């Protein structure tokens, strides 16, 4: 796993073979971030990474200058891996939380400029995630939410949907919070 750009550009982290999580491919990650720079100024942004897995997106957000990144991952080994990567970078801008994303969303009172979610593609509650994000009002006005998902999901009818991007088997749906 590699950080594509920013302060820690080029840093590599070896993902243990025993991990169930599949990091977003470098190709897909680089392309979606190229799209996102139209929507988000990551410098000093406050970001949330849900279903963090290996921490690939968390590390990319930190490298791109976010002032705070909250990383939520339930798996104990994955959470420990993310924590170890943060120590290797020597950064303190990330809050790595070990816990259930749905419980976190229900109790979260913070708002974010940017939210990224990469749930397991087979997660039966996957389709409910955009509604939950907007119902809980955790995205700042004009903020961007990105949901990574498989090819069988279509969010184009969601009222906050902005666009869909596909890179190989990786699909991203982008949503935007209304301005207030």
PDB file of C-alpha atoms in Angstrom, residues 1-6 8-16 19 21-33 36 42 47-64 66 69-73 78-79 81-86 89 94 96 114 116-118 148 170 172:
ATOM      1  CA  UNK A   1       0.000   0.000   0.000  1.00  0.00           C
ATOM      2  CA  UNK A   2       1.395   3.383  -0.961  1.00  0.00           C
ATOM      3  CA  UNK A   3       0.597   7.026  -0.270  1.00  0.00           C
ATOM      4  CA  UNK A   4       0.093   8.717  -3.625  1.00  0.00           C
ATOM      5  CA  UNK A   5       0.722  12.396  -2.951  1.00  0.00           C
ATOM      6  CA  UNK A   6       1.268  15.054  -0.328  1.00  0.00           C
ATOM      7  CA  UNK A   8       4.131  11.496   2.846  1.00  0.00           C
ATOM      8  CA  UNK A   9       4.126  10.817  -0.904  1.00  0.00           C
ATOM      9  CA  UNK A  10       5.707   7.509  -1.829  1.00  0.00           C
ATOM     10  CA  UNK A  11       5.641   5.959   1.654  1.00  0.00           C
ATOM     11  CA  UNK A  12       4.905   2.221   1.501  1.00  0.00           C
ATOM     12  CA  UNK A  13       3.311  -0.023   4.097  1.00  0.00           C
ATOM     13  CA  UNK A  14       3.247  -3.817   3.844  1.00  0.00           C
ATOM     14  CA  UNK A  15      -0.229  -5.194   4.459  1.00  0.00           C
ATOM     15  CA  UNK A  16      -0.212  -8.559   6.243  1.00  0.00           C
ATOM     16  CA  UNK A  19      -5.953  -9.317   6.272  1.00  0.00           C
ATOM     17  CA  UNK A  21      -9.693  -6.025   3.923  1.00  0.00           C
ATOM     18  CA  UNK A  22      -8.769  -5.104   0.381  1.00  0.00           C
ATOM     19  CA  UNK A  23      -7.272  -1.631   0.100  1.00  0.00           C
ATOM     20  CA  UNK A  24      -8.623   0.648  -2.598  1.00  0.00           C
ATOM     21  CA  UNK A  25      -6.301   0.089  -5.552  1.00  0.00           C
ATOM     22  CA  UNK A  26      -3.687   2.774  -6.219  1.00  0.00           C
ATOM     23  CA  UNK A  27      -5.240   3.293  -9.674  1.00  0.00           C
ATOM     24  CA  UNK A  28      -8.740   3.851  -8.282  1.00  0.00           C
ATOM     25  CA  UNK A  29      -7.472   5.917  -5.339  1.00  0.00           C
ATOM     26  CA  UNK A  30      -5.401   8.207  -7.542  1.00  0.00           C
ATOM     27  CA  UNK A  31      -8.267   8.713  -9.984  1.00  0.00           C
ATOM     28  CA  UNK A  32     -10.931   9.429  -7.367  1.00  0.00           C
ATOM     29  CA  UNK A  33      -8.670  11.942  -5.624  1.00  0.00           C
ATOM     30  CA  UNK A  36     -12.200  15.137  -5.572  1.00  0.00           C
ATOM     31  CA  UNK A  42      -8.079  18.902   1.732  1.00  0.00           C
ATOM     32  CA  UNK A  47     -12.311  14.204   7.403  1.00  0.00           C
ATOM     33  CA  UNK A  48     -13.960  10.943   8.394  1.00  0.00           C
ATOM     34  CA  UNK A  49     -12.903   7.550   7.020  1.00  0.00           C
ATOM     35  CA  UNK A  50     -15.535   4.864   7.660  1.00  0.00           C
ATOM     36  CA  UNK A  51     -14.742   1.149   7.330  1.00  0.00           C
ATOM     37  CA  UNK A  52     -11.070   2.176   7.242  1.00  0.00           C
ATOM     38  CA  UNK A  53      -9.764  -1.333   6.563  1.00  0.00           C
ATOM     39  CA  UNK A  54      -6.031  -0.977   5.947  1.00  0.00           C
ATOM     40  CA  UNK A  55      -6.084   2.785   6.484  1.00  0.00           C
ATOM     41  CA  UNK A  56      -5.133   3.575   2.887  1.00  0.00           C
ATOM     42  CA  UNK A  57      -7.607   6.468   2.595  1.00  0.00           C
ATOM     43  CA  UNK A  58      -6.874   7.713   6.124  1.00  0.00           C
ATOM     44  CA  UNK A  59      -3.150   7.936   5.347  1.00  0.00           C
ATOM     45  CA  UNK A  60      -3.831   9.640   2.010  1.00  0.00           C
ATOM     46  CA  UNK A  61      -6.040  12.243   3.727  1.00  0.00           C
ATOM     47  CA  UNK A  62      -3.366  12.944   6.338  1.00  0.00           C
ATOM     48  CA  UNK A  63      -0.715  13.262   3.635  1.00  0.00           C
ATOM     49  CA  UNK A  64      -2.904  15.721   1.709  1.00  0.00           C
ATOM     50  CA  UNK A  66      -6.243  17.383   6.570  1.00  0.00           C
ATOM     51  CA  UNK A  69      -8.978  12.594  10.295  1.00  0.00           C
ATOM     52  CA  UNK A  70     -11.248  10.296  12.273  1.00  0.00           C
ATOM     53  CA  UNK A  71     -10.731   6.689  11.190  1.00  0.00           C
ATOM     54  CA  UNK A  72     -13.341   4.090  12.188  1.00  0.00           C
ATOM     55  CA  UNK A  73     -12.549   0.375  11.840  1.00  0.00           C
ATOM     56  CA  UNK A  78      -6.779  -3.723  11.036  1.00  0.00           C
ATOM     57  CA  UNK A  79      -7.176  -1.040  13.698  1.00  0.00           C
ATOM     58  CA  UNK A  81      -2.220  -1.834  11.665  1.00  0.00           C
ATOM     59  CA  UNK A  82      -3.621   1.678  11.126  1.00  0.00           C
ATOM     60  CA  UNK A  83      -2.318   2.765  14.536  1.00  0.00           C
ATOM     61  CA  UNK A  84       1.130   1.346  13.706  1.00  0.00           C
ATOM     62  CA  UNK A  85       1.193   3.186  10.351  1.00  0.00           C
ATOM     63  CA  UNK A  86       0.318   6.445  12.112  1.00  0.00           C
ATOM     64  CA  UNK A  89       4.515   8.574  10.103  1.00  0.00           C
ATOM     65  CA  UNK A  94      -5.653  11.149  13.206  1.00  0.00           C
ATOM     66  CA  UNK A  96      -8.179   5.968  15.047  1.00  0.00           C
ATOM     67  CA  UNK A 114     -15.230  15.169   3.785  1.00  0.00           C
ATOM     68  CA  UNK A 116     -15.235   8.477   2.794  1.00  0.00           C
ATOM     69  CA  UNK A 117     -16.841   5.063   3.317  1.00  0.00           C
ATOM     70  CA  UNK A 118     -15.544   1.776   1.935  1.00  0.00           C
ATOM     71  CA  UNK A 148     -17.082   3.032  -2.517  1.00  0.00           C
ATOM     72  CA  UNK A 170     -14.217  -0.197  -8.080  1.00  0.00           C
ATOM     73  CA  UNK A 172     -17.549   5.473  -6.273  1.00  0.00           C
TER      74      UNK A 172
END
